[in-house]
Coordinates of C-alpha atoms in Angstrom, one line a residue:
Chain V
X9 CA -32.4 -5.1 19.9
X10 CA -28.9 -6.1 19.0
X11 CA -28.8 -8.4 16.0
X12 CA -32.5 -7.8 15.1
X13 CA -32.7 -6.6 11.5
X14 CA -34.3 -3.2 11.0
X15 CA -37.8 -3.6 9.5
X16 CA -36.8 -1.7 6.4
X17 CA -34.7 -4.7 5.4
X18 CA -37.8 -6.8 4.9
X19 CA -39.8 -6.6 1.7
X20 CA -39.7 -6.9 -2.0
X21 CA -36.5 -5.1 -2.9
X22 CA -34.4 -7.4 -0.8
X23 CA -35.9 -10.5 -2.2
X24 CA -35.3 -9.1 -5.7
X25 CA -31.6 -8.4 -4.9
X26 CA -31.2 -12.0 -3.7
X27 CA -32.8 -13.5 -6.7
X28 CA -30.6 -11.4 -9.0
X29 CA -27.4 -12.2 -7.2
X30 CA -27.8 -16.0 -7.0
X31 CA -27.7 -18.5 -9.8
X32 CA -30.9 -20.5 -10.5
X33 CA -31.2 -23.6 -8.4
X34 CA -30.7 -26.1 -11.2
X35 CA -27.5 -24.3 -12.4
X36 CA -26.1 -24.5 -8.9
X37 CA -27.1 -28.2 -8.6
X38 CA -25.5 -29.0 -11.9
X39 CA -22.2 -27.3 -11.2
X40 CA -21.9 -28.9 -7.8
X41 CA -22.9 -32.3 -9.1
X42 CA -20.4 -32.1 -11.9
X43 CA -17.5 -31.0 -9.7
X44 CA -18.3 -33.7 -7.1
X45 CA -18.7 -36.3 -9.8
X46 CA -15.5 -35.4 -11.4
X47 CA -13.6 -35.4 -8.1
X48 CA -15.2 -38.8 -7.3
X49 CA -14.2 -40.5 -10.6
X50 CA -10.7 -39.0 -10.9
X51 CA -9.6 -38.7 -7.3
X52 CA -11.6 -40.5 -4.8
X53 CA -12.3 -43.7 -6.8
X54 CA -8.6 -44.3 -7.6
X55 CA -7.7 -43.7 -4.0
X56 CA -10.3 -46.2 -2.8
X57 CA -9.2 -48.7 -5.6
X58 CA -5.6 -48.5 -4.5
X59 CA -6.4 -49.6 -1.0
X60 CA -9.1 -52.1 -2.0
X61 CA -6.7 -53.8 -4.5
X62 CA -4.0 -53.8 -2.0
X63 CA -6.1 -55.7 0.5
X64 CA -7.8 -57.8 -2.1
X65 CA -6.0 -61.0 -1.1
X66 CA -6.3 -60.3 2.6
X67 CA -4.3 -58.5 5.3
X68 CA -1.8 -61.3 5.5
X69 CA -0.9 -61.1 1.8
X70 CA -0.7 -57.3 2.2
X71 CA 1.8 -57.8 5.1
X72 CA 3.8 -60.3 3.1
X73 CA 4.1 -58.0 0.2
X74 CA 5.0 -55.0 2.3
X75 CA 7.6 -56.9 4.3
X76 CA 9.2 -58.5 1.3
X77 CA 13.0 -57.8 1.4
X78 CA 12.9 -56.2 -2.0
X79 CA 10.0 -53.9 -1.0
X80 CA 11.8 -53.1 2.2
X81 CA 15.0 -52.2 0.3
X82 CA 13.0 -50.1 -2.1
X83 CA 11.5 -48.2 0.9
X84 CA 14.9 -47.7 2.4
X85 CA 16.3 -46.4 -0.9
X86 CA 13.4 -44.1 -1.4
X87 CA 13.8 -42.7 2.1
X88 CA 17.6 -42.2 1.5
X89 CA 17.0 -40.4 -1.8
X90 CA 14.3 -38.3 -0.4
X91 CA 16.1 -37.5 2.8
X92 CA 19.3 -36.4 1.0
X93 CA 17.5 -34.4 -1.7
X94 CA 15.3 -32.7 0.9
X95 CA 18.4 -31.8 3.0
X96 CA 20.3 -30.5 0.0
X97 CA 17.4 -28.6 -1.4
X98 CA 16.5 -27.0 1.9
X99 CA 20.0 -25.6 2.2
X100 CA 20.0 -24.6 -1.5
X101 CA 16.5 -23.2 -1.5
X102 CA 17.1 -21.1 1.6
X103 CA 20.4 -19.7 0.2
X104 CA 18.8 -19.0 -3.2
X105 CA 15.8 -17.3 -1.7
X106 CA 18.0 -15.3 0.6
X107 CA 20.3 -14.2 -2.3
X108 CA 17.3 -13.4 -4.5
X109 CA 15.4 -11.3 -2.0
X110 CA 18.0 -9.6 0.1
X111 CA 20.7 -8.7 -2.5
X112 CA 20.9 -7.1 -5.9
X113 CA 23.5 -8.7 -8.1
X114 CA 24.1 -9.2 -11.9
X115 CA 22.4 -12.3 -13.2
X116 CA 19.7 -12.2 -10.5
X117 CA 16.9 -12.5 -13.1
X118 CA 18.6 -15.4 -14.8
X119 CA 19.0 -17.3 -11.5
X120 CA 15.4 -16.6 -10.7
X121 CA 14.3 -18.1 -14.1
X122 CA 16.8 -21.0 -14.0
X123 CA 15.5 -22.3 -10.6
X124 CA 12.3 -23.3 -12.4
X125 CA 14.1 -25.3 -15.1
X126 CA 13.5 -28.7 -13.4
X127 CA 9.7 -28.0 -13.4
X128 CA 9.6 -27.3 -17.1
X129 CA 11.9 -30.1 -18.3
X130 CA 10.4 -33.5 -18.7
X131 CA 11.7 -35.8 -15.9
X132 CA 13.0 -38.3 -18.4
X133 CA 15.2 -35.6 -19.9
X134 CA 16.4 -34.7 -16.4
X135 CA 17.5 -38.3 -16.0
X136 CA 19.1 -38.4 -19.4
X137 CA 21.2 -35.3 -18.5
X138 CA 22.9 -37.4 -15.8
X139 CA 23.5 -40.2 -18.2
X140 CA 25.1 -37.8 -20.6
X141 CA 27.3 -36.3 -17.8
X142 CA 28.2 -39.4 -15.8
X143 CA 27.6 -42.3 -18.3
X144 CA 30.5 -44.2 -19.9
X145 CA 30.2 -42.1 -23.0
X146 CA 29.6 -38.9 -20.9
X147 CA 32.0 -36.2 -19.8
X148 CA 33.1 -37.7 -16.6
X149 CA 32.3 -41.3 -17.3
X150 CA 35.8 -42.5 -18.1
X151 CA 37.4 -40.6 -15.2
X152 CA 34.8 -42.0 -12.8
X153 CA 35.4 -45.5 -14.0
X154 CA 39.1 -45.1 -13.7
X155 CA 38.6 -44.0 -10.1
X156 CA 36.1 -46.7 -9.5
X157 CA 33.2 -44.4 -8.6
X158 CA 29.8 -45.7 -9.4
X159 CA 27.2 -43.0 -10.0
X160 CA 24.8 -44.3 -12.6
X161 CA 22.9 -47.4 -11.8
X162 CA 23.7 -46.9 -8.1
X163 CA 22.2 -44.9 -5.3
X164 CA 24.3 -41.7 -5.9
X165 CA 22.7 -41.3 -9.4
X166 CA 19.3 -41.8 -7.9
X167 CA 19.9 -39.2 -5.3
X168 CA 21.3 -36.7 -7.9
X169 CA 18.3 -37.2 -10.2
X170 CA 15.9 -36.8 -7.4
X171 CA 17.6 -33.7 -6.0
X172 CA 17.7 -32.2 -9.5
X173 CA 14.0 -32.7 -10.1
X174 CA 12.9 -31.4 -6.7
X175 CA 15.2 -28.4 -6.3
X176 CA 12.7 -25.6 -7.1
X177 CA 10.2 -26.4 -4.4
X178 CA 11.8 -24.8 -1.3
X179 CA 13.1 -21.8 -3.2
X180 CA 9.8 -21.2 -5.0
X181 CA 7.9 -21.2 -1.7
X182 CA 10.4 -18.9 0.1
X183 CA 11.1 -16.2 -2.6
X184 CA 7.6 -14.6 -2.7
X185 CA 7.3 -14.9 1.1
X186 CA 10.6 -13.3 1.8
X187 CA 9.8 -10.6 -0.7
X188 CA 6.6 -9.8 1.1
X189 CA 8.3 -9.7 4.5
X190 CA 10.9 -7.2 3.2
X191 CA 14.3 -6.4 4.7
X192 CA 13.3 -4.2 7.6
X193 CA 13.6 -6.7 10.4
X194 CA 17.0 -7.9 9.1
X195 CA 18.3 -4.4 8.9
X196 CA 17.0 -3.7 12.4
X197 CA 18.8 -6.8 13.7
X198 CA 22.0 -5.7 11.9
X199 CA 22.0 -2.2 13.3
X200 CA 21.4 -3.7 16.8
X201 CA 24.7 -5.6 16.4
X202 CA 23.6 -9.0 15.1
X203 CA 25.9 -10.9 12.7
X204 CA 24.6 -12.2 9.5
X205 CA 24.4 -15.7 11.0
X206 CA 22.5 -14.4 14.1
X207 CA 20.2 -12.4 11.9
X208 CA 19.4 -15.5 9.9
X209 CA 18.7 -17.8 12.8
X210 CA 17.0 -15.3 15.1
X211 CA 15.0 -13.2 12.7
X212 CA 14.7 -14.5 9.1
X213 CA 14.2 -18.2 9.9
X214 CA 11.5 -17.7 12.5
X215 CA 9.6 -15.5 10.1
X216 CA 9.5 -17.9 7.3
X217 CA 9.4 -21.2 9.2
X218 CA 6.0 -22.3 8.1
X219 CA 6.6 -21.4 4.5
X220 CA 9.8 -23.3 4.7
X221 CA 8.0 -26.3 6.2
X222 CA 5.5 -26.1 3.3
X223 CA 8.3 -26.1 0.7
X224 CA 10.1 -29.0 2.4
X225 CA 6.9 -31.1 2.5
X226 CA 6.2 -30.5 -1.2
X227 CA 9.8 -31.2 -2.0
X228 CA 9.7 -34.4 0.0
X229 CA 6.5 -35.6 -1.6
X230 CA 7.9 -35.1 -5.0
X231 CA 11.2 -36.7 -4.1
X232 CA 9.5 -39.9 -2.8
X233 CA 7.2 -40.1 -5.8
X234 CA 9.7 -39.3 -8.6
X235 CA 9.6 -41.9 -11.3
X236 CA 10.8 -40.6 -14.7
X237 CA 14.2 -39.2 -13.9
X238 CA 15.0 -42.0 -11.4
X239 CA 13.9 -44.6 -13.9
X240 CA 16.5 -43.5 -16.4
X241 CA 19.5 -43.5 -14.0
X242 CA 18.6 -46.4 -11.8
X243 CA 19.0 -49.4 -14.1
X244 CA 16.1 -51.2 -12.3
X245 CA 18.3 -53.7 -10.3
X246 CA 16.0 -55.4 -7.9
X247 CA 17.0 -55.1 -4.2
X248 CA 19.7 -52.6 -5.2
X249 CA 18.5 -49.6 -7.3
X250 CA 14.8 -49.8 -7.2
X251 CA 12.9 -47.0 -5.4
X252 CA 9.3 -47.5 -4.3
X253 CA 7.7 -46.1 -7.5
X254 CA 10.0 -48.3 -9.7
X255 CA 9.3 -51.3 -7.5
X256 CA 5.5 -50.7 -8.0
X257 CA 6.0 -50.7 -11.7
X258 CA 8.0 -53.9 -11.8
X259 CA 5.5 -55.7 -9.6
X260 CA 2.7 -54.6 -11.7
X261 CA 4.4 -55.6 -14.9
X262 CA 4.9 -59.1 -13.4
X263 CA 1.1 -59.3 -12.8
X264 CA 1.6 -59.3 -9.0
X265 CA -1.2 -56.8 -8.8
X266 CA -2.0 -57.0 -5.1
X267 CA 1.7 -56.8 -4.2
X268 CA 2.0 -53.8 -6.5
X269 CA -1.0 -52.1 -5.0
X270 CA 0.3 -52.9 -1.5
X271 CA 3.5 -51.0 -2.3
X272 CA 1.5 -48.3 -4.0
X273 CA -0.7 -48.0 -0.9
X274 CA 2.4 -46.9 1.0
X275 CA 3.0 -44.1 -1.5
X276 CA -0.6 -43.2 -1.4
X277 CA -0.6 -43.1 2.4
X278 CA 2.4 -40.8 2.2
X279 CA 0.5 -38.5 -0.2
X280 CA -2.4 -38.3 2.3
X281 CA -0.1 -37.4 5.2
X282 CA 1.7 -34.8 3.0
X283 CA -1.7 -33.3 2.1
X284 CA -2.6 -32.9 5.8
X285 CA 0.8 -31.5 6.7
X286 CA 0.8 -29.2 3.7
X287 CA -2.6 -27.8 4.6
X288 CA -1.6 -27.3 8.2
X289 CA 1.7 -25.5 7.5
X290 CA 0.1 -23.3 4.9
X291 CA -2.6 -22.4 7.4
X292 CA 0.1 -21.4 9.9
X293 CA 2.0 -19.2 7.5
X294 CA -1.0 -17.4 6.2
X295 CA -2.0 -16.7 9.8
X296 CA 1.5 -15.2 10.4
X297 CA 1.2 -13.1 7.3
X298 CA -2.3 -12.0 8.2
X299 CA -1.1 -11.0 11.6
X300 CA 1.7 -9.0 9.9
X301 CA -0.6 -7.2 7.6
X302 CA -3.0 -6.6 10.4
X303 CA -0.2 -4.9 12.4
X304 CA 0.4 -2.7 9.3
X305 CA -3.2 -1.7 9.2
X306 CA -3.2 -0.8 12.8
X307 CA -0.6 1.9 12.1
Chain K
X19 CA 29.1 11.3 20.3
X20 CA 29.1 13.8 17.4
X21 CA 28.2 12.9 13.8
X22 CA 30.0 14.4 10.9
X23 CA 29.3 13.8 7.2
X24 CA 31.6 15.1 4.5
X25 CA 30.8 15.3 0.8
X26 CA 28.5 12.2 1.0
X27 CA 27.3 11.1 -2.4
X28 CA 25.0 8.2 -3.4
X29 CA 23.6 7.5 -6.9
X30 CA 21.2 4.9 -8.0
X31 CA 21.8 4.4 -11.7
X32 CA 21.7 7.9 -13.1
X33 CA 19.6 9.3 -10.2
X34 CA 21.6 11.3 -7.6
X35 CA 19.9 10.5 -4.3
X36 CA 22.5 12.3 -2.2
X37 CA 24.8 14.9 -3.8
X38 CA 27.9 16.0 -1.9
X39 CA 26.2 16.6 1.4
X40 CA 28.2 17.8 4.4
X41 CA 27.0 18.6 7.9
X42 CA 27.9 18.2 11.5
X43 CA 25.8 17.3 14.5
X44 CA 27.4 18.2 17.9
X45 CA 27.2 15.9 20.9
X46 CA 23.7 16.1 22.5
X47 CA 22.2 18.0 19.6
X48 CA 18.7 17.2 18.1
X49 CA 18.8 17.6 14.3
X50 CA 16.0 17.3 11.8
X51 CA 16.6 16.4 8.2
X52 CA 13.7 17.9 6.4
X53 CA 12.7 17.6 2.7
X54 CA 10.1 16.4 0.3
X55 CA 10.0 12.7 -0.7
X56 CA 12.9 11.9 -3.0
X57 CA 15.1 14.6 -1.5
X58 CA 17.6 11.9 -0.3
X59 CA 17.0 12.4 3.4
X60 CA 16.3 8.8 4.3
X61 CA 19.3 7.6 2.1
X62 CA 21.5 10.1 4.0
X63 CA 20.3 8.7 7.3
X64 CA 20.8 5.1 6.2
X65 CA 24.4 5.9 5.1
X66 CA 25.1 7.3 8.6
X67 CA 23.7 4.1 10.0
X68 CA 25.7 1.9 7.6
X69 CA 22.6 0.5 5.9
X70 CA 23.7 2.0 2.6
X71 CA 27.2 2.4 1.2
X72 CA 28.1 5.9 -0.1
X73 CA 29.7 6.2 -3.5
X74 CA 32.1 8.7 -2.1
X75 CA 32.5 10.9 1.0
X76 CA 33.0 10.2 4.7
X77 CA 31.0 9.5 7.8
X78 CA 32.6 10.3 11.1
X79 CA 31.1 9.1 14.4
X80 CA 32.6 10.6 17.5
X81 CA 35.3 12.1 15.3
X82 CA 36.4 8.6 14.1
X83 CA 36.3 7.7 10.4
X84 CA 33.5 5.2 10.2
X85 CA 32.7 5.0 6.5
X86 CA 33.9 1.5 6.0
X87 CA 32.4 0.1 9.3
X88 CA 29.4 -2.2 8.9
X89 CA 26.1 -1.3 10.5
X90 CA 26.7 -3.7 13.4
X91 CA 30.1 -2.2 14.2
X92 CA 28.8 1.4 14.3
X93 CA 26.8 1.1 17.5
X94 CA 24.0 3.5 16.4
X95 CA 20.4 3.2 17.4
X96 CA 18.0 3.2 14.4
X97 CA 14.2 3.6 14.4
X98 CA 12.4 2.6 11.3
X99 CA 9.3 4.2 9.9
X100 CA 7.3 1.0 10.1
X101 CA 9.0 0.0 13.4
X102 CA 10.5 -3.2 12.1
X103 CA 9.8 -4.9 15.4
X104 CA 10.5 -8.6 15.5
X105 CA 7.0 -10.1 15.1
X106 CA 7.8 -13.4 16.7
X107 CA 9.3 -11.9 19.8
X108 CA 7.4 -10.2 22.6
X109 CA 8.2 -6.7 23.7
X110 CA 10.8 -7.7 26.3
X111 CA 12.6 -10.0 23.8
X112 CA 12.6 -7.2 21.2
X113 CA 14.2 -4.7 23.6
X114 CA 16.7 -7.3 24.8
X115 CA 17.7 -8.4 21.3
X116 CA 20.6 -5.9 20.9
X117 CA 21.9 -6.8 24.4
X118 CA 21.7 -10.6 23.7
X119 CA 23.5 -10.5 20.4
X120 CA 26.3 -8.5 22.1
X121 CA 26.6 -11.1 24.8
X122 CA 25.6 -8.8 27.6
X123 CA 25.3 -10.9 30.8
X124 CA 21.8 -12.1 31.5
X125 CA 21.1 -10.2 34.7
X126 CA 22.5 -6.9 33.3
X127 CA 20.4 -7.3 30.1
X128 CA 17.2 -8.0 32.1
X129 CA 17.8 -4.9 34.3
X130 CA 18.5 -2.7 31.3
X131 CA 15.4 -4.0 29.5
X132 CA 13.2 -3.2 32.4
X133 CA 14.8 0.2 32.7
X134 CA 14.1 1.0 29.1
X135 CA 10.6 -0.3 29.2
X136 CA 10.0 2.1 32.1
X137 CA 11.6 5.0 30.2
X138 CA 9.3 4.5 27.3
X139 CA 6.3 4.0 29.6
X140 CA 5.7 0.4 28.5
X141 CA 6.6 -1.2 31.8
X142 CA 3.6 -3.5 32.0
X143 CA 3.8 -4.6 28.4
X144 CA 6.9 -6.9 28.4
X145 CA 4.9 -10.0 27.6
X146 CA 2.9 -8.6 24.7
X147 CA 3.6 -9.3 21.0
X148 CA 3.9 -6.4 18.5
X149 CA 0.6 -7.4 16.9
X150 CA -1.1 -6.7 20.2
X151 CA 0.1 -3.1 20.5
X152 CA -1.1 0.2 19.0
X153 CA 1.0 2.1 16.5
X154 CA 2.2 4.6 19.1
X155 CA 3.1 1.8 21.5
X156 CA 5.0 0.0 18.8
X157 CA 7.1 3.0 18.0
X158 CA 7.9 3.5 21.7
X159 CA 9.1 -0.1 21.9
X160 CA 11.2 0.5 18.7
X161 CA 12.8 3.4 20.4
X162 CA 13.5 1.4 23.6
X163 CA 15.0 -1.4 21.5
X164 CA 17.2 1.1 19.7
X165 CA 18.4 2.7 22.9
X166 CA 19.0 -0.5 24.9
X167 CA 22.6 -1.2 23.7
X168 CA 23.5 2.3 24.7
X169 CA 24.2 3.5 21.1
X170 CA 26.4 6.5 20.4
X171 CA 23.7 8.3 18.4
X172 CA 20.0 7.8 17.8
X173 CA 18.7 7.9 14.2
X174 CA 15.0 8.0 13.4
X175 CA 13.6 7.6 9.9
X176 CA 10.2 9.2 9.6
X177 CA 9.4 8.0 13.1
X178 CA 5.9 9.4 13.3
X179 CA 5.0 9.1 9.6
X180 CA 2.6 6.2 10.0
X181 CA 0.7 7.5 13.0
X182 CA -2.5 9.5 13.3
X183 CA -2.3 13.2 14.2
X184 CA -3.1 12.9 17.9
X185 CA -0.6 10.1 18.6
X186 CA 1.9 11.9 16.5
X187 CA 1.8 15.1 18.5
X188 CA 2.0 13.1 21.8
X189 CA 5.1 11.2 20.5
X190 CA 6.7 14.4 19.3
X191 CA 6.5 15.9 22.8
X192 CA 7.7 12.6 24.2
X193 CA 10.7 12.3 22.0
X194 CA 11.7 15.9 22.8
X195 CA 11.5 15.2 26.5
X196 CA 13.4 11.9 26.0
X197 CA 16.1 13.8 24.3
X198 CA 16.3 16.3 27.1
X199 CA 16.6 13.5 29.7
X200 CA 18.9 11.1 27.9
X201 CA 20.8 13.8 26.0
X202 CA 21.8 11.5 23.2
X203 CA 22.8 12.9 19.9
X204 CA 19.7 12.5 17.7
X205 CA 19.0 12.9 14.0
X206 CA 15.5 12.4 12.6
X207 CA 14.2 12.5 9.1
X208 CA 10.8 14.0 8.3
X209 CA 8.9 15.5 5.4
X210 CA 6.7 17.3 7.8
X211 CA 8.0 20.9 8.5
X212 CA 5.8 21.4 11.6
X213 CA 7.3 18.3 13.1
X214 CA 10.8 19.4 12.3
X215 CA 10.2 22.9 13.7
X216 CA 8.5 21.6 16.8
X217 CA 11.0 18.9 17.8
X218 CA 14.4 19.9 16.5
X219 CA 16.8 22.6 17.6
X220 CA 18.5 22.6 14.2
X221 CA 17.1 21.8 10.8
X222 CA 18.8 20.9 7.6
X223 CA 16.6 21.3 4.5
X224 CA 17.3 19.0 1.6
X225 CA 16.1 19.0 -1.9
X226 CA 17.2 16.7 -4.8
X227 CA 20.0 15.3 -2.7
X228 CA 21.5 18.7 -1.8
X229 CA 21.5 20.8 1.3
X230 CA 19.4 23.9 0.7
X231 CA 19.7 25.5 4.2
X232 CA 20.9 24.7 7.7
X233 CA 19.9 26.6 10.8
X234 CA 17.5 26.8 13.7
X235 CA 13.7 26.7 13.0
X236 CA 13.3 30.5 13.3
X237 CA 16.2 31.2 10.9
X238 CA 14.9 28.8 8.3
X239 CA 11.4 30.3 8.5
X240 CA 12.4 34.0 8.7
X241 CA 15.4 34.0 6.4
X242 CA 15.1 31.4 3.7
X243 CA 18.4 31.0 1.9
X244 CA 17.0 29.7 -1.4
X245 CA 13.8 29.8 -3.4
X246 CA 13.2 26.2 -2.6
X247 CA 13.2 26.9 1.2
X248 CA 11.0 30.0 0.8
X249 CA 8.5 27.9 -1.1
X250 CA 8.8 24.7 1.0
X251 CA 8.7 26.0 4.5
X252 CA 5.5 27.6 5.6
X253 CA 2.8 29.1 3.4
X254 CA 3.7 31.9 1.0
X255 CA 2.7 34.1 -1.8
X256 CA 5.0 33.9 -4.7
X257 CA 5.2 36.5 -7.5
X258 CA 7.5 37.3 -10.4
X259 CA 8.4 40.9 -11.2
X260 CA 10.9 43.0 -13.2
X261 CA 13.1 45.7 -11.7
X262 CA 11.8 48.9 -13.3
X263 CA 14.6 50.9 -11.8
X264 CA 17.7 50.0 -9.9
X265 CA 16.5 48.5 -6.6
X266 CA 12.7 48.8 -7.3
X267 CA 10.3 46.1 -8.5
X268 CA 6.7 46.9 -9.4
X269 CA 3.9 44.4 -9.5
X270 CA 0.6 46.0 -10.2
X271 CA 0.1 48.6 -7.6
X272 CA 2.7 47.1 -5.3
X273 CA 6.2 48.5 -5.2
X274 CA 9.1 46.5 -3.6
X275 CA 12.4 47.9 -2.6
X276 CA 14.8 45.2 -3.7
X277 CA 18.2 46.4 -2.6
X278 CA 20.9 46.4 -5.2
X279 CA 19.1 44.5 -8.0
X280 CA 19.8 46.4 -11.3
X281 CA 17.2 47.7 -13.6
X282 CA 15.7 45.1 -16.1
X283 CA 16.4 42.1 -14.0
X284 CA 13.7 39.5 -13.2
X285 CA 13.1 38.7 -9.5
X286 CA 10.9 36.4 -7.6
X287 CA 9.4 37.8 -4.4
X288 CA 7.9 35.7 -1.6
X289 CA 5.7 37.1 1.2
X290 CA 3.9 35.1 3.8
X291 CA 0.1 35.4 4.0
X292 CA 0.4 36.8 7.6
X293 CA 2.7 39.5 6.2
X294 CA -0.2 40.8 4.1
X295 CA -1.7 43.6 6.2
X296 CA -5.4 44.2 5.4
X297 CA -7.5 47.1 6.7
X298 CA -10.8 48.8 5.7
X299 CA -9.3 52.3 5.9
X300 CA -6.2 53.2 3.9
X301 CA -3.0 53.5 5.9
X302 CA 0.4 54.4 4.6
X303 CA 1.9 52.2 1.8
X304 CA -1.3 50.3 1.3
X305 CA -3.1 49.8 -2.0
X306 CA -6.7 49.2 -2.8
X307 CA -7.9 45.6 -3.1
X308 CA -11.1 43.6 -3.4
X309 CA -11.9 40.5 -1.3
X310 CA -12.7 37.6 -3.6
X311 CA -12.9 34.8 -1.1
X312 CA -13.1 34.3 2.7
X313 CA -12.2 31.0 4.3
X314 CA -12.5 29.7 7.8
X315 CA -9.2 28.2 9.0
X316 CA -9.9 27.8 12.7
X317 CA -7.9 30.4 14.7
X318 CA -7.3 32.6 11.6
X319 CA -9.2 33.7 8.5
X320 CA -7.8 33.4 5.0
X321 CA -8.7 36.1 2.5
X322 CA -8.2 36.0 -1.2
X323 CA -7.5 39.5 -2.5
X324 CA -7.6 40.9 -6.0
X325 CA -5.2 43.9 -6.4
X326 CA -6.6 44.7 -9.9
X327 CA -5.6 43.3 -13.2
X328 CA -6.0 39.7 -12.1
X329 CA -3.1 40.1 -9.6
X330 CA -4.1 37.8 -6.7
X331 CA -2.6 37.3 -3.3
X332 CA -3.9 35.7 -0.1
X333 CA -3.7 36.9 3.5
X334 CA -4.1 35.4 6.9
X335 CA -5.4 37.5 9.7
X336 CA -6.7 36.8 13.2
X337 CA -10.3 35.5 13.0
X338 CA -11.6 38.1 15.5
X339 CA -10.1 41.0 13.6
X340 CA -11.5 39.8 10.3
X341 CA -15.0 39.3 11.7
X342 CA -15.0 42.6 13.5
X343 CA -13.9 44.4 10.4
X344 CA -16.7 42.8 8.4
X345 CA -14.4 41.4 5.8
X346 CA -16.5 39.4 3.3
X347 CA -16.3 38.6 -0.4
X348 CA -16.9 41.7 -2.5
X349 CA -15.7 44.2 0.1
X350 CA -13.3 46.9 -0.9
X351 CA -10.2 47.0 1.4
X352 CA -6.6 48.2 1.5
X353 CA -3.6 45.8 1.6
X354 CA 0.1 46.2 2.3
X355 CA 3.1 43.9 2.5
X356 CA 5.0 44.1 5.8
X357 CA 7.8 41.6 5.0
X358 CA 9.1 39.8 1.9
X359 CA 12.1 37.9 0.5
X360 CA 13.6 38.6 -3.0
X361 CA 15.5 36.2 -5.2
X362 CA 17.1 37.5 -8.4
X363 CA 16.2 35.1 -11.3
X364 CA 18.7 36.2 -14.0

């Protein structure tokens, strides 16, 4: 008997309900076709093109382009900039989220709003800010030159610009999550005798670990792909201050299209890996949250 | 292991959550802080634990000034309404947490954890995660976790608030027995008067951040010190009357002897429904009444009575008595008041 629908469910009324609830077949077909077509033209096709262009002149040419010293240097610089910005922004993001969710202090709203600034300002302007601050005509320019410190047109400038552009990602991911989790467990840990440091490592961090991973992945993806801000501060010196996105542009401008696409394919590959990791960590955190809310329901 | 609170005050903006509260809990006592929501009882408990900082006043633990100590230095056990178990740790790790962060040697910590799990009847559940436990089991784990580091006092914030009625009453019994065995000074916060009366030996009733009354359950019920307590604790009829003569208030046919209250003063008189004595034949000091409603309440019956002129009171009487007497809506009966409390209004 189990699973067999009661007979009263069969008949005209049910069919009527179904017909009323669902869209007509051709409407459904059109919507799906439009969505898939749009995705195909604007997402899948470019993705395929990047790789087909990259391998246009054969695997050997691809390998030559990728293992070119200038490309390798661009990869190294990109990894350095991304690595340092992610490290800095993880520390900053966690402290900002902690401060915003666990304490009440004057200026909290302002800080909360300011964190989003890099997302709302055009990257080119973010780059220009650093030129204004560290350039020869800028505030610290003369002092820096006198002390022989090179920030603009060198890797420190690139790291700074990248870090600035990517700093909201970790904090933005953690703030709502930590708000939802509340302060109860931290308070429990404190009453049980844990120090602030112990509370953070043993209670807070394990609870937000997947959300943190999600933020770090997004931050990293943006850091590696950043073009505008970095372009302004880098000076485009080949083999010295070119990151991978800048390198792609230069190659393309010089009509070395398969070399450009080869370098671009590396960034694309990174995007795909990011997408998978992002999805996975998001899934993990939503499971944790679902479990938490399920335990609340059980009460 | 006593707790003393002196003139504790806490304000949030212009809202006085706790207003000059003082009380003392002796070693081994079990005290309930009872009050409606917003009465400041949780804030008070959190200040004792060091989770909130008072604006002024003092907290003394074991006679020592502790107001400036942080929560981790106070060595108190705290049980949260929503348990606040560590989701990513299993039951054993939860209970051992307070021992671990205090650097208790491994072997000792393990032995203590098992001992506590036994005490809260969760011995076989060490490997489970909080999400795999029922509400009652979680609350028992939370109590075990709070007790593991041998705290000086145990504080419980609405510990049974989120549980269903059956589990709630089991846990009440259990916590009372636990207190008898462990004999740890315990304070718990509740908005449920039955819970407070059933579990605690002493009750402090709070309203709007102030102490309204302090005493054992019987005293609070039988001799309410303020109008708030008379209204809040137990069910009651409440009427307003004017003293027609010195020491005599009249409300419809009812006449109340009100001690020394002078003529012309307004008074509020409270009498519990079980202090309304209803019979079918007139006895001394009774007045005629008409039954306007009869309600089944399980062990007792509730009668709505009209004393004439729209003056309504309600009475509780044993169900058997009510049925045997044939009390039903429309019946003419006689009613008297066997006990009441008077508060002068002006």
